[in-house]
Each structure stands twice: as structure tokens, then as C-alpha cells.
Amino acid sequence: MAEIGKDILKAKALLEDGQLVAIPTETVYGLAGNAYNLDAVANIFATKNRPAFDPLIVHTYSLDQVKNLVTEIPEKAAILAEHYWPGPLTMLLKRKSIIPDLVTSGLDTVAVRIPNKEITLELLRSLDFPLVAPSANPFGYISPTSAQHVEDQLGSKIPYILDGGESNVGIESTIIGFENDEITIHRLGGVSVDEIEALVGKVKVKTHSSSNPLAPGMLENHYSPLTPILLGDIESNIEDHSGKKIGILSFSVDFGQQTQKILAPDGKMTTAAKNLFAYLRWLDRQPLDLILAELVPEEGLGLAINDRLKRAAAKKTTH
Ligand code: TXA
Ligand code: MG
């Protein structure tokens, strides 16, 4: 199994050697490799079982570093960078040729972000290359929000997991793109639509859900546990499925069931986001026929949480 620890020098040495290291971020843990090393990048796709049409996010530690990777930073991007970097926001920007095609799946934009996790920023500052890092889970499964989650699934495939404790945002970064002067949100995430609009005005929300997405990666069946999830009114679904071994994932109501997780006992959306993936994993480990879940209020981070719940519940086309 992979070693879990807080040794930045060890992580640095492995990455410099072209190996992969799982890194903590405030959103979810990433499976990191040298963005300029084609073998390392290819190894990320192989380790996750990820199709090559699904490009990777490049992580770095400062806006100056981002400028080495992209040809221009639109005005609105600069405003958002100032407010949300380091933080759970990924921007699609025109790439320089220094970024390998494999990283962007041949697209002319590169996804970049500065994660808000001190141990990882320190690691990034110590390296003379940026890190590509998709979420550190097998493709299609629930993203990891702790070192142990990574160990559970990828532990046999990687040498080291840098431990930064639990990810306190808990859902992936918001991904935005720029066309002319317009902003499009391609993935809902840790920065809400409202927060973005408050800074730069109206944006379009265009999250994809086809099996051949234009902005790849937004597959309908994603973030999925192995146990089927039924989304809807929990109370009536409990009655309809009385013969089955069911688990419950509610927003804030206690349904008095044994196998139950309440996303936000305090009613806060940030608490629900932080708990979402850990609770889905926990429920998936229980011997259940079915997980009954409900959508959360459609406000703030609730939009991103509901996006993940719907994808987790979507029928699997392969498996
Ligand atoms: O919070 C996060 O963003 C985490 C942490 C580790 O930083 N990373 C993450 O990476 O969620 P991943 O690979 O699981 O998701 C990245 C998404 C994919 O859906 C991919 O298709 C999209 O970003 N993406 C990357 N580059 C893109 C590009 N140039 N154009 C459109 N979409 C892109
Ligand atoms: Mg992912």
C-alpha cells in the first residue's frame, strides 16, 4: 500500500523522479504528476483508468506561474483570480505550447488552478514544474476527501500520499471558460454561481451531460457509488422499498434509520458539501440494496451538490 505522510521532501523527490503522488487540496485529493513529463501524465490516465479525451487541470502556486502557461489572462479572469486564488476555481485559458497535448487532450485551452492548501502550495513552490492532478479516484467513482480515501482505492498503485487532513470544501473546483467577454461555467463546484456573478456579472451555466462531451469529463454517470442511488422524496421512498436494505442520505432531516447520514445537521450548505463524498463512500461500504437520497435546497453550493447527486444517481451505461 502507499505510504501516507506529511513529508514534502519525499513527495518532491518522487515527483522529480517522474512518479505520481496523491496531494491534498481544499476541494478533493488529487493524483499529481509533473505536467511536463509525458510518462508521468500518461501514468495518471492509466492509474485512474481515465479516457485520454478527458483533459487534466494544471496546478500551480501563483498568478506569475500561471502566466508562464497561458497566452493571455482576460480582465474578468484577473478579477476572479485576485478573489478566488488560491481557492476552488479552475479557469480555462488559452494555452502556451509548453503544455503537452496529452494534458489538454489536444484542446487549445488549459485548465489552471491554485489550490488553497498550505502543504500543497509549499510542495508546488519547491518544484520547478507545475503539477497535473485529476481527482485521485478511479474514473467514474466518488472523489476522495481524505488520505485514507485515496489509500482505499489507489493505494496499491502509487508510492506516496501527502496527508493534508480532510478537504474542507469537499467538492471539486468550479470550472469556468471565457469567450469574448462572456463567462461560461462548465462545472459547478466550490465557488458558487452567485459568488462569481457578484464579481463579474451574469454568466452562462453550461454543464455537460452527454457521453461525448464537448468539454470532456462531465459525463452523466460520474461520482457514482456501486450501490444504486434513488433520488427523491425520502419518506415516500422508504415506504415503497420496505423490503430492501436501504441507506439514507438526507440534507438535514433525521429519518431515524440505522444506516443513515445527514449531510448538514446544522443546515449549512458548506457542511453538506464537505460531508457529501465521505458519506457516499460510507454508505457504499454498508451492505445495502439501495441508497435513498434527496436533493438539497437549490441555492449557493446547493447547485453543485445537486449536480453531484444527480450524476451519482444516473443509471450506469457501462459496468
Ligand atoms: O477541485 C478540483 O478541480 C480537483 C482538485 C484535485 O484540484 N481536480 C479535479 O480534476 O476535479 P478532474 O480531472 O477530476 O476534473 C477536471 C475536469 C474534467 O471534467 C475535465 O474534463 C475538465 O476539468 N477539463 C480539464 N481541462 C479542460 C479544458 N481544457 N477544457 C474543458 N474542460 C477541461
Ligand atoms: Mg474527477
Coordinates of C-alpha atoms and ligand atoms in Angstrom, one line a residue:
M1 CA 0.0 0.0 0.0
A2 CA 1.0 3.6 -0.4
E3 CA 2.8 5.4 2.5
I4 CA 0.8 8.2 4.0
G5 CA 2.7 11.1 5.5
K6 CA 3.5 14.8 5.6
D7 CA 6.9 14.7 4.1
I8 CA 7.1 17.4 1.4
L9 CA 10.7 16.5 0.5
K10 CA 9.7 12.9 -0.1
A11 CA 6.8 14.0 -2.3
K12 CA 9.1 16.4 -4.2
A13 CA 11.8 13.7 -4.8
L14 CA 9.2 11.2 -6.2
L15 CA 7.6 13.8 -8.4
E16 CA 11.0 14.9 -9.7
D17 CA 11.7 11.2 -10.5
G18 CA 8.5 11.2 -12.7
Q19 CA 6.4 9.2 -10.2
L20 CA 2.9 10.0 -9.0
V21 CA 2.0 11.4 -5.6
A22 CA -1.5 12.0 -4.2
I23 CA -1.8 15.5 -2.9
P24 CA -4.4 17.2 -0.6
T25 CA -6.3 20.2 -1.8
E26 CA -9.2 22.1 -0.2
T27 CA -11.6 20.5 -2.7
V28 CA -10.6 16.9 -3.1
Y29 CA -7.3 15.0 -3.2
G30 CA -5.5 15.0 -6.5
L31 CA -3.4 12.4 -8.2
A32 CA -0.4 14.5 -9.1
G33 CA 2.4 14.2 -11.6
N34 CA 4.9 16.5 -13.4
A35 CA 2.8 18.4 -16.1
Y36 CA 5.8 18.4 -18.4
N37 CA 6.7 14.7 -18.1
L38 CA 4.7 12.7 -20.7
D39 CA 5.3 9.4 -19.0
A40 CA 4.0 10.8 -15.7
V41 CA 1.0 12.3 -17.4
A42 CA 0.3 9.0 -19.3
N43 CA 0.6 7.1 -16.0
I44 CA -2.1 9.3 -14.4
F45 CA -4.6 8.3 -17.1
A46 CA -3.6 4.7 -16.7
T47 CA -3.7 4.7 -12.9
K48 CA -7.2 6.2 -12.9
N49 CA -8.4 4.3 -15.8
R50 CA -9.3 7.6 -17.4
P51 CA -10.0 8.0 -21.1
A52 CA -7.5 10.2 -22.9
F53 CA -10.3 12.6 -24.1
D54 CA -10.7 13.9 -20.6
P55 CA -8.1 16.7 -20.0
L56 CA -6.3 17.5 -16.7
I57 CA -6.1 20.5 -14.5
V58 CA -2.7 22.1 -14.1
H59 CA -2.0 23.2 -10.5
T60 CA 0.5 25.9 -9.6
Y61 CA 1.1 28.4 -6.8
S62 CA 1.0 31.9 -8.1
L63 CA -0.5 34.1 -10.9
D64 CA 3.0 34.7 -12.2
Q65 CA 3.4 30.9 -12.7
V66 CA 0.0 30.8 -14.5
K67 CA 1.4 33.5 -16.9
N68 CA 4.1 31.0 -18.0
L69 CA 1.4 28.6 -19.0
V70 CA -1.2 30.7 -20.8
T71 CA -1.1 33.3 -23.6
E72 CA -3.5 35.8 -22.0
I73 CA -5.5 36.4 -18.9
P74 CA -8.8 38.2 -19.7
E75 CA -9.8 41.1 -17.4
K76 CA -12.5 39.1 -15.7
A77 CA -10.2 36.2 -15.2
A78 CA -7.8 38.6 -13.4
I79 CA -10.6 39.8 -11.1
L80 CA -11.6 36.3 -10.3
A81 CA -8.0 35.2 -9.7
E82 CA -7.5 38.0 -7.3
H83 CA -10.5 37.0 -5.2
Y84 CA -10.5 33.2 -5.5
W85 CA -6.9 32.1 -5.9
P86 CA -5.8 30.2 -4.0
G87 CA -9.2 28.6 -4.0
P88 CA -11.7 26.2 -5.6
L89 CA -11.9 27.9 -9.0
T90 CA -10.4 26.5 -12.2
M91 CA -10.1 28.7 -15.3
L92 CA -9.9 27.5 -18.9
L93 CA -7.3 29.8 -20.6
K94 CA -5.5 29.8 -24.0
R95 CA -2.5 27.6 -23.5
K96 CA 1.1 28.1 -24.4
S97 CA 2.8 25.3 -26.3
I98 CA 4.8 24.4 -23.2
I99 CA 1.7 22.4 -22.1
P100 CA 1.8 19.0 -23.6
D101 CA -1.2 18.0 -25.8
L102 CA -1.8 15.0 -23.6
V103 CA -2.6 17.3 -20.7
T104 CA -5.3 19.2 -22.6
S105 CA -6.5 16.3 -24.8
G106 CA -5.5 18.5 -27.8
L107 CA -7.7 21.4 -26.8
D108 CA -6.3 24.9 -27.2
T109 CA -7.2 25.9 -23.7
V110 CA -5.6 24.6 -20.5
A111 CA -7.4 24.3 -17.2
V112 CA -5.4 26.0 -14.4
R113 CA -5.9 26.5 -10.7
I114 CA -4.1 27.5 -7.5
P115 CA -5.3 25.2 -4.7
N116 CA -5.8 26.6 -1.2
K117 CA -3.9 24.0 0.9
E118 CA -0.7 25.2 2.5
I119 CA 1.2 21.9 2.4
T120 CA 0.5 21.5 -1.3
L121 CA 1.4 25.2 -2.0
E122 CA 4.7 24.6 -0.2
L123 CA 5.3 21.5 -2.4
L124 CA 4.4 23.4 -5.6
R125 CA 6.8 26.2 -4.6
S126 CA 9.6 23.7 -4.2
L127 CA 9.2 22.3 -7.7
D128 CA 10.3 23.8 -10.9
F129 CA 7.3 22.4 -12.8
P130 CA 3.6 22.6 -12.3
L131 CA 1.5 19.5 -11.3
V132 CA -1.3 18.0 -13.3
A133 CA -3.8 16.5 -10.9
P134 CA -7.2 14.9 -11.5
S135 CA -9.2 13.8 -8.5
A136 CA -7.4 10.8 -7.0
N137 CA -10.2 8.2 -7.6
P138 CA -10.7 5.5 -10.2
F139 CA -12.5 7.1 -13.2
G140 CA -16.2 7.5 -12.5
Y141 CA -16.1 6.8 -8.8
I142 CA -16.6 9.2 -5.9
S143 CA -13.8 11.8 -5.4
P144 CA -11.6 11.4 -2.3
T145 CA -11.6 13.9 0.5
S146 CA -9.1 12.3 2.8
A147 CA -5.8 10.5 2.5
Q148 CA -7.5 7.2 3.6
H149 CA -10.0 7.5 0.7
V150 CA -7.1 7.6 -1.7
E151 CA -5.4 4.7 0.1
D152 CA -8.6 2.6 -0.1
Q153 CA -8.6 2.7 -3.9
L154 CA -5.3 3.7 -5.4
G155 CA -3.0 2.6 -2.5
S156 CA -1.6 -0.3 -4.4
K157 CA -0.8 1.8 -7.5
I158 CA 1.1 4.8 -6.1
P159 CA 4.1 5.2 -3.7
Y160 CA 3.0 8.1 -1.6
I161 CA 0.0 10.1 -0.3
L162 CA 0.8 13.5 1.1
D163 CA -1.6 14.0 4.0
G164 CA -3.3 17.3 4.5
G165 CA -6.2 16.2 6.6
E166 CA -9.8 16.3 5.4
S167 CA -10.6 18.5 2.4
N168 CA -12.7 21.2 3.9
V169 CA -14.6 22.4 0.8
G170 CA -15.3 18.8 -0.2
I171 CA -16.5 19.2 -3.8
E172 CA -14.4 19.9 -6.8
S173 CA -13.5 23.3 -8.1
T174 CA -15.8 25.3 -10.3
I175 CA -14.6 25.3 -13.9
I176 CA -15.1 28.5 -16.0
G177 CA -14.3 29.4 -19.5
F178 CA -14.1 32.7 -21.4
E179 CA -15.4 33.5 -24.8
N180 CA -15.0 37.1 -26.0
D181 CA -16.1 38.9 -22.9
E182 CA -18.5 36.1 -21.7
I183 CA -18.0 33.6 -18.9
T184 CA -19.4 30.1 -19.1
I185 CA -19.5 27.7 -16.1
H186 CA -18.6 24.3 -17.3
R187 CA -18.6 22.5 -13.9
L188 CA -20.4 23.7 -10.8
G189 CA -18.2 23.5 -7.8
G190 CA -16.7 25.1 -4.7
V191 CA -17.3 28.7 -5.8
S192 CA -21.0 29.3 -6.3
V193 CA -22.6 30.9 -9.4
D194 CA -23.8 33.8 -7.2
E195 CA -20.3 34.5 -5.9
I196 CA -18.9 34.6 -9.4
E197 CA -21.8 36.8 -10.7
A198 CA -21.3 39.2 -7.8
L199 CA -17.8 40.0 -9.1
V200 CA -18.2 39.8 -12.9
G201 CA -21.9 40.0 -13.7
K202 CA -24.1 37.4 -15.4
V203 CA -22.6 34.1 -16.5
K204 CA -23.9 31.2 -18.6
V205 CA -24.1 27.8 -16.9
K206 CA -23.5 25.0 -19.3
T207 CA -22.6 21.8 -17.6
H208 CA -22.5 18.9 -20.0
S209 CA -24.0 15.5 -19.6
S210 CA -23.6 13.7 -22.8
S211 CA -21.4 10.6 -23.2
N212 CA -19.3 12.6 -25.8
P213 CA -19.0 15.9 -24.0
L214 CA -17.5 18.9 -25.8
A215 CA -15.8 20.0 -22.5
P216 CA -14.9 16.4 -21.6
G217 CA -15.4 14.9 -18.2
M218 CA -18.9 16.0 -17.5
L219 CA -20.3 12.5 -18.1
E220 CA -23.7 11.8 -16.9
N221 CA -22.8 8.8 -14.8
H222 CA -20.0 10.1 -12.6
Y223 CA -19.1 10.3 -8.9
S224 CA -21.0 7.1 -8.6
P225 CA -21.0 4.6 -5.8
L226 CA -21.6 1.0 -6.6
T227 CA -24.8 0.7 -4.7
P228 CA -27.7 2.2 -6.7
I229 CA -28.9 5.6 -5.5
L230 CA -32.6 6.7 -5.8
L231 CA -33.1 10.4 -5.6
G232 CA -36.5 11.7 -4.5
D233 CA -38.8 12.1 -1.5
I234 CA -37.1 10.0 1.1
E235 CA -40.1 9.4 3.3
S236 CA -42.3 8.0 0.5
N237 CA -39.3 6.1 -0.9
I238 CA -38.8 4.4 2.5
E239 CA -42.4 3.1 2.2
D240 CA -42.0 2.0 -1.4
H241 CA -38.9 0.0 -0.6
S242 CA -39.8 -1.5 2.7
G243 CA -38.5 -5.0 1.9
K244 CA -35.0 -3.8 1.0
K245 CA -31.8 -3.0 2.9
I246 CA -31.8 0.7 2.5
G247 CA -29.4 3.5 3.5
I248 CA -30.5 7.2 3.8
L249 CA -28.6 10.3 2.7
S250 CA -30.7 13.3 3.8
F251 CA -29.9 17.1 3.8
S252 CA -30.9 18.0 7.4
V253 CA -33.8 15.8 8.5
D254 CA -33.3 12.8 10.8
F255 CA -35.3 9.8 9.4
G256 CA -34.5 7.7 12.4
Q257 CA -32.9 4.9 10.3
Q258 CA -29.9 3.0 11.4
T259 CA -27.9 3.3 8.1
Q260 CA -28.3 7.0 7.7
K261 CA -26.1 10.1 7.1
I262 CA -27.3 13.6 7.5
L263 CA -25.3 15.9 5.2
A264 CA -25.9 19.1 7.2
P265 CA -27.4 18.8 10.7
D266 CA -26.6 22.5 11.0
G267 CA -28.5 23.3 7.8
K268 CA -25.4 24.8 6.2
M269 CA -24.6 24.2 2.6
T270 CA -20.8 24.3 3.3
T271 CA -21.2 21.5 5.8
A272 CA -23.2 19.4 3.3
A273 CA -20.5 19.9 0.6
K274 CA -17.8 18.9 3.0
N275 CA -19.6 15.7 4.0
L276 CA -21.0 14.7 0.6
F277 CA -18.3 12.4 -0.7
A278 CA -17.3 10.9 2.6
Y279 CA -20.9 10.0 3.4
L280 CA -21.5 8.5 -0.1
R281 CA -18.4 6.4 0.4
W282 CA -19.5 5.3 3.9
L283 CA -23.0 4.3 2.6
D284 CA -21.3 2.5 -0.3
R285 CA -19.4 0.3 2.2
Q286 CA -22.5 -0.8 4.0
P287 CA -24.3 -3.9 2.9
L288 CA -27.2 -2.2 1.1
D289 CA -29.6 -2.8 -1.8
L290 CA -30.3 0.9 -2.3
I291 CA -29.4 4.4 -1.1
L292 CA -32.3 6.8 -0.8
A293 CA -31.1 10.4 -1.2
E294 CA -32.8 13.8 -1.7
L295 CA -31.8 16.9 -3.5
V296 CA -30.7 19.8 -1.2
P297 CA -32.1 23.4 -1.5
E298 CA -31.1 24.8 -4.9
E299 CA -29.1 27.8 -3.6
G300 CA -25.4 28.6 -3.3
L301 CA -23.3 25.5 -3.2
G302 CA -26.5 23.5 -3.3
L303 CA -26.4 23.7 -7.1
A304 CA -23.1 21.9 -7.2
I305 CA -24.1 19.4 -4.6
N306 CA -27.3 18.6 -6.5
D307 CA -25.2 18.2 -9.7
R308 CA -23.1 15.6 -8.0
L309 CA -26.1 13.8 -6.5
K310 CA -27.8 13.6 -9.9
R311 CA -24.7 12.3 -11.6
A312 CA -24.1 9.8 -8.8
A313 CA -27.7 8.6 -9.2
A314 CA -27.7 8.4 -13.0
K315 CA -28.0 5.0 -14.5
K316 CA -24.7 3.4 -15.3
T317 CA -24.3 2.8 -19.0
T318 CA -21.2 0.7 -18.6
H319 CA -20.2 -1.6 -15.7
Ligands
TXA1 O1 -11.1 20.5 -7.4 C1 -10.6 20.1 -8.4 O2 -10.7 20.6 -9.6 C2 -9.8 18.7 -8.3 C3 -8.5 19.0 -7.5 C4 -7.6 17.8 -7.4 O3 -7.9 20.1 -8.0 N1 -9.4 18.2 -9.6 C5 -10.4 17.7 -10.4 O4 -9.8 17.2 -11.6 O5 -11.5 17.6 -10.2 P1 -10.6 16.2 -12.5 O6 -9.6 15.7 -13.5 O7 -11.3 15.1 -11.7 O8 -11.7 17.1 -13.2 C6 -11.2 18.1 -14.1 C7 -12.3 18.4 -15.1 C8 -12.6 17.3 -16.1 O9 -14.0 17.2 -16.1 C9 -12.0 17.8 -17.4 O10 -12.8 17.4 -18.5 C10 -12.1 19.3 -17.2 O11 -11.8 19.5 -15.9 N2 -11.1 20.0 -18.1 C11 -9.8 20.0 -17.9 N3 -9.2 20.7 -18.9 C12 -10.2 21.2 -19.7 C13 -10.2 22.0 -20.8 N4 -9.1 22.5 -21.4 N5 -11.4 22.3 -21.4 C14 -12.5 21.8 -20.8 N6 -12.6 21.0 -19.7 C15 -11.4 20.7 -19.1
MG2 MG -12.7 13.8 -11.1

